[in-house]
Amino acid sequence: MTEAVDQKPENESHTKSQTCLPESIGHALYNQKTLIPPDPPSKRNTPSSSENTTGYNSEEIDAVKYPESTCTSDNSEVDEYIKDKENDQDAFKSKGAEDPEDSPFEVVRSAVSNTDVPNMPSMTFRTHVLGIFFVCLISFVNQFYWERDNPIALNLLIVQLLCYPMGVAMAWGLPKRTWNLFGYKWTMNPGEFTIKEHVLISLMSNASAFMALTVDIFAVLRLYYNPSFPLWAALLLLLSGQMFAYALAGLSRALLVLPAPMIWPSSLINASLFRTFHEHQDHTVETTSEEAVPDTARIPHVRRRWQWRWRRASFSKITRTRFFWVCFICSFVWYFIPGYFLQMLSTVSLLCLVAPNNQLANMIGDGKQGLGVLAFSLDWSVFSNAFLQSPIATPFWAACNLFVGFVLVFWVALPVAYFKNLWGSATLPLYSMDVFTTNGTKYDISKVMRDGVFDSQAYDNYSPLRMSLEFSWVYGIGFAALMSILVHIGIYNGKEIITRLRETKAKHDDIHGKLITSYPSVKAWWYMVLLIASCATGIGVGIGAGIGVPWWGYMLSFAIAIVLVIPVGIIQAISNRQPGLSLVAELLSGVVLQGIPTGYSILKLYGHGSLAQALSYAQDMKLAHYMKIPPRHVMIYQLVGIVISVIIQTCLFFWLIDRIPDMCRPEGYPWVCRSTNLVYSASIIWNLIGPMKVFGEGSPYSPLLWGFLFGLVLPIPVYYLQRRFPNQTWLQHVYVPVILSGIVGLPPMPSVDFPMWFLFGFVFNFIIHRYWHAWWQKYNFTLSAGLDSGLALSGILQFLALAQNGLKLDWWGNQVDRQCTLSKKPWISP
């Protein structure tokens, strides 16, 4: 049970209730994760006290009840939560499942209000200011750090946490005067900061959260294939890709957003979080020791023998807002140590310090280009990195699955295979994202290209392509992960998907669909015009800028996204899992556009990047649908956010290339561009040389194709064991796709990141969550937001005020590459 906030008269508690985050925020945030556990084979009817709410009342907005179930601490698993809620029909007190005035699905009824206030302000002066501010902030920070050795990423969670107190402050301090501008009346302050304003600001900023991934495509063109590639071409191509994705999401709205069976479980978590901020409870429930800890926090065969019991007053001495600023300041100040004064603290490799002249110790202990055993870090950007996201935001069951995959592959199988010289791998570095020749030198693409395309005769005369063992395994495991998630969805969610598809027509017009019709809709032809214009712009600019891809290559890229958006979107909307899309685009581009290395960029941009972005936009549209945000307001804010983020991120990267010497090279540390270099190597593997030569018959990497079969088979015995032993709690949380995906990010991720990330998650999401649950519930996610924000501002200030003015410290504490000088050398000389 979560701790509620007492409802008080407005004149007594308005300020306090608006400036302090509600107590139940913790679990709503803890569930905000796209990695969802498998549905337990055994159906469990967990008693619940959730009640539906009438939500906002048009006469008395503040006097509302909030359903306890949206933030309860005994369900950290969205899938299990959905199953329990749908089976527990007695928990729903207000309205039955057949009531036409509510959602036909229990899980939606418990998380989303079935009423609306049409006159509630949404598009206001505050949303303009805060929306643009957060779009600029996230776009700049994410792109700025994306090319550094340990990238970080600010996401929707940061916006949700920071936006609320800022909006409340603006509602308190801005003048309420009404202005008249040429007959148009407007005001800076329409009153209380509303939930619709909060949602709009978050949706606008979320449009730019992960766009740095697609900027890598043009970084490769500029750095490796065409140094004169113009900025205007990159801007227009990236903008066309994002607009194509948004138009695709809009045209899919009738099938992916409006139908009630298209639930999008992650949107329910966000809806719960927004309501936690803005709706007040008029009752107080004491948190008990047993109810406070979810089943997922318990490791098998370990019984909790004691539980700290804290008084509520112990946690009322400092508000979340104040705690955030304490964490922010500490993180800001501390990052000057590992970021500027003593950079070796970012990765400390103990084995290399103990035995600097021992190559085996160097290879095992190097935290950047080795196995990372006994390596540690005092840099928060290592713990909370862009590859794994914040360890606090990852449920502990998911972290265990990911870490098991890392240990089995990276710390057990990889060293055994490498030192036994599997596929001649010992003649190459142990851990590298580069591609090599058979004699161990870096692959020179100019030796196998003529007039910008692949020359087969030159390739035969030069050398076959070779990869480090770990790099090659990433593809094999990626093949297995792709098939395993398809099989997993089929055996765990297949019946549910079929049922939901059959219900789509019958349950299309639920209460949320009816309420949203009170607002002007976005015309389908608007999206169609945007789709055609973006496609035409992409083809015209690409051909005009001399990328080298024929017009039909663009059409193929568009077709991939158009064909896959509905089936993949339906799977994600129902199961909350997205099948791997990157390998699909890479395989097709390698087969169809083999020999044209720049074809990888176009297939990645439109075939994979736009498809993933379209599904992200569709999920945001579903959240807006649940929160009753006017569709046209959503379209305006998302499009503005896209345009601003494209301009900021593209211009920033081109500016960094021109300002930083040795950008994206080891000599340019910390600007080593791990992801960009990975995209460059992938373009060589898949498009320049092609999958038929790299993975085909006669290649040492041909056995990796067995990964497809391995991925098809592996989930089946796990499913059988879960049905055979339904009472084994740990077994119910074995999730094969997550275990396999635990190694896919290596490379480009440094090896030290994984154990540090898991260690922090173990401390906070298991130990503190288990024994100091009240502290965890109140401060855990605020801690993550404060540390991320402080580090981001500190790094930007160091770069602009110190590094750009030539104020660099050149001493042994900043010579990070000298810890493990022997780890980059191959074990056997070629």
Short mmCIF file of N, CA and C in Angstrom, two decimals, residues 306 328 496 502 541 561 618 671 752 795 826:
data_model
loop_
_atom_site.label_atom_id
_atom_site.label_comp_id
_atom_site.label_asym_id
_atom_site.label_seq_id
_atom_site.Cartn_x
_atom_site.Cartn_y
_atom_site.Cartn_z
N TRP A 306 14.08 -9.50 8.86
CA TRP A 306 13.80 -8.30 9.62
C TRP A 306 13.49 -7.19 8.66
N PHE A 328 21.66 17.38 -7.08
CA PHE A 328 22.11 18.14 -8.24
C PHE A 328 23.44 18.84 -7.95
N GLU A 496 -3.52 -13.67 -26.50
CA GLU A 496 -3.97 -12.33 -26.13
C GLU A 496 -4.00 -11.41 -27.33
N ARG A 502 -9.46 -9.39 -32.49
CA ARG A 502 -10.86 -9.67 -32.75
C ARG A 502 -11.76 -8.66 -32.05
N VAL A 541 16.83 15.49 -51.86
CA VAL A 541 18.05 15.95 -51.17
C VAL A 541 19.13 14.89 -51.26
N ALA A 561 9.41 0.49 -43.72
CA ALA A 561 8.73 1.11 -42.58
C ALA A 561 7.22 1.04 -42.74
N ALA A 618 3.59 7.00 -31.92
CA ALA A 618 2.27 6.39 -31.73
C ALA A 618 2.00 6.14 -30.25
N TRP A 671 36.12 12.47 -26.61
CA TRP A 671 35.20 12.50 -27.76
C TRP A 671 35.56 11.36 -28.72
N VAL A 752 33.32 -1.81 -18.35
CA VAL A 752 33.18 -1.45 -16.94
C VAL A 752 31.77 -0.97 -16.63
N GLY A 795 29.32 18.91 -17.07
CA GLY A 795 30.11 18.56 -18.25
C GLY A 795 30.07 19.63 -19.32
N PRO A 826 46.94 -7.87 -29.74
CA PRO A 826 46.42 -9.24 -29.86
C PRO A 826 47.25 -10.22 -29.03
#
